[in-house]
């Protein structure tokens, strides 16, 4: 009985991580629940989890709703998902440092689009802050997911 509960918790941890990070919305530290994009990116592209992509699309839409962006994160996620079909060009599963460089590019594209749509220096500064903050927290969150979900 206990091993079944442990296996369930391991399988459900990435889903709970997204839910908790999206729910812990703090205007300066986690605006719109943007930190939930870290496990969404990691568990969808770098270390795929079964049934995580439909869940990720829903939560990208919810991040868009809270962030007041018109399907920016959802479209960017779906575009990145389409690109991963070309695994012979970009092999995301075998990249070092848990794919931090790809994640930084993913966040940078979204923040550049947000800045270009409505350019103000305050939006530019906020975008740079969000990119730096998400990249700093990317490695600890992904390491936690890897260690909890490890099957050994």
Coordinates of C-alpha atoms in Angstrom, one line a residue:
X1 CA 0.0 0.0 0.0
X2 CA 2.8 2.5 0.9
X3 CA 4.7 1.9 -2.3
X4 CA 1.6 2.7 -4.3
X5 CA 1.1 6.0 -2.4
X6 CA 4.7 6.9 -3.0
X7 CA 4.5 6.1 -6.7
X8 CA 1.3 8.2 -7.0
X9 CA 3.0 11.1 -5.2
X10 CA 6.0 10.8 -7.5
X11 CA 3.8 10.8 -10.6
X12 CA 1.6 13.6 -9.4
X13 CA 4.4 15.9 -8.2
X14 CA 5.0 17.9 -11.4
X15 CA 1.2 18.5 -11.7
X16 CA 1.1 19.7 -8.1
X17 CA 4.2 21.9 -8.6
X18 CA 2.5 23.7 -11.5
X19 CA -0.7 24.1 -9.5
X20 CA 1.1 25.5 -6.4
X21 CA 3.4 27.8 -8.3
X22 CA 0.4 29.2 -10.3
X23 CA -1.7 29.6 -7.2
X24 CA 1.1 31.4 -5.2
X25 CA 0.7 34.7 -7.1
X26 CA 2.6 37.6 -5.6
X27 CA 2.7 40.8 -7.7
X28 CA 6.5 41.3 -7.5
X29 CA 7.9 37.8 -7.0
X30 CA 5.4 35.7 -9.0
X31 CA 3.1 38.0 -11.1
X32 CA 0.3 36.1 -12.8
X33 CA 1.8 32.8 -11.5
X34 CA 4.5 33.0 -14.1
X35 CA 6.8 30.7 -12.1
X36 CA 4.5 27.9 -13.1
X37 CA 6.0 28.1 -16.6
X38 CA 9.2 26.5 -15.2
X39 CA 7.7 23.0 -14.5
X40 CA 5.5 23.4 -17.5
X41 CA 8.6 23.8 -19.8
X42 CA 10.7 21.2 -18.0
X43 CA 8.1 18.5 -17.8
X44 CA 6.8 19.0 -21.3
X45 CA 10.1 19.4 -23.2
X46 CA 13.2 18.5 -21.3
X47 CA 11.9 15.5 -19.2
X48 CA 8.5 14.7 -20.6
X49 CA 5.8 13.4 -18.2
X50 CA 2.8 11.4 -19.4
X51 CA -0.4 13.4 -19.9
X52 CA 1.4 16.7 -19.0
X53 CA 1.0 18.5 -22.3
X54 CA -2.8 18.9 -22.2
X55 CA -2.4 20.0 -18.6
X56 CA 0.3 22.5 -19.6
X57 CA -1.8 24.0 -22.3
X58 CA -4.6 24.6 -19.8
X59 CA -2.2 26.3 -17.3
X60 CA -0.5 28.4 -20.1
X61 CA -4.0 29.7 -20.8
X62 CA -4.6 30.3 -17.1
X63 CA -1.3 32.2 -16.9
X64 CA -2.4 34.3 -19.9
X65 CA -5.7 35.0 -18.1
X66 CA -3.9 36.2 -15.0
X67 CA -1.1 38.0 -16.8
X68 CA -3.6 39.8 -19.1
X69 CA -1.8 38.6 -22.2
X70 CA -3.9 37.5 -25.1
X71 CA -2.8 33.9 -25.6
X72 CA 0.9 34.8 -25.6
X73 CA 2.1 32.0 -23.3
X74 CA -0.3 29.4 -24.8
X75 CA 0.7 30.1 -28.4
X76 CA 4.4 30.2 -27.5
X77 CA 4.1 26.9 -25.7
X78 CA 2.2 25.3 -28.6
X79 CA 4.8 26.7 -31.1
X80 CA 7.6 25.3 -29.0
X81 CA 5.8 21.9 -28.8
X82 CA 5.5 21.9 -32.6
X83 CA 9.3 22.6 -32.9
X84 CA 10.1 19.7 -30.6
X85 CA 8.7 17.4 -33.4
X86 CA 12.0 18.1 -35.2
X87 CA 14.0 16.1 -32.7
X88 CA 16.8 15.5 -35.3
X89 CA 17.5 19.3 -35.3
X90 CA 17.0 20.2 -31.6
X91 CA 17.4 17.4 -29.1
X92 CA 15.9 18.9 -26.0
X93 CA 16.1 15.8 -23.8
X94 CA 19.8 15.5 -23.9
X95 CA 20.8 19.1 -23.1
X96 CA 22.9 19.8 -20.1
X97 CA 21.9 22.0 -17.1
X98 CA 18.3 20.8 -17.4
X99 CA 17.8 22.9 -20.5
X100 CA 18.4 26.3 -18.8
X101 CA 19.6 27.9 -22.1
X102 CA 16.5 26.8 -24.0
X103 CA 14.3 28.0 -21.1
X104 CA 16.0 31.4 -21.2
X105 CA 15.3 31.6 -24.9
X106 CA 11.7 30.6 -24.4
X107 CA 11.2 33.3 -21.7
X108 CA 13.2 35.9 -23.7
X109 CA 11.0 35.5 -26.8
X110 CA 7.8 36.0 -24.7
X111 CA 9.2 39.0 -22.9
X112 CA 10.5 40.6 -26.1
X113 CA 7.0 40.2 -27.7
X114 CA 5.4 41.7 -24.6
X115 CA 7.8 44.6 -24.7
X116 CA 7.5 45.3 -28.4
X117 CA 3.7 45.3 -28.2
X118 CA 3.6 48.1 -25.6
X119 CA 7.0 49.6 -25.2
X120 CA 7.7 51.5 -22.0
X121 CA 10.8 51.4 -19.9
X122 CA 8.8 50.1 -16.9
X123 CA 7.6 47.1 -19.0
X124 CA 11.2 46.5 -20.2
X125 CA 12.6 46.6 -16.7
X126 CA 9.8 44.3 -15.4
X127 CA 10.6 41.9 -18.3
X128 CA 14.3 41.8 -17.5
X129 CA 13.5 41.2 -13.9
X130 CA 11.1 38.4 -14.7
X131 CA 13.6 36.7 -17.0
X132 CA 16.4 36.9 -14.5
X133 CA 14.1 35.7 -11.6
X134 CA 12.7 32.8 -13.6
X135 CA 16.2 31.8 -14.8
X136 CA 17.6 31.9 -11.2
X137 CA 14.7 29.7 -9.9
X138 CA 14.7 27.3 -12.9
X139 CA 17.6 25.1 -11.7
X140 CA 16.4 24.6 -8.1
X141 CA 12.8 23.8 -9.2
X142 CA 13.9 21.4 -11.9
X143 CA 16.3 19.7 -9.6
X144 CA 13.5 19.2 -7.1
X145 CA 11.3 17.7 -9.8
X146 CA 14.0 15.4 -10.9
X147 CA 14.8 14.2 -7.4
X148 CA 11.2 13.7 -6.4
X149 CA 10.2 11.9 -9.6
X150 CA 13.3 9.7 -9.7
X151 CA 12.2 6.1 -10.0
X152 CA 15.3 4.5 -8.4

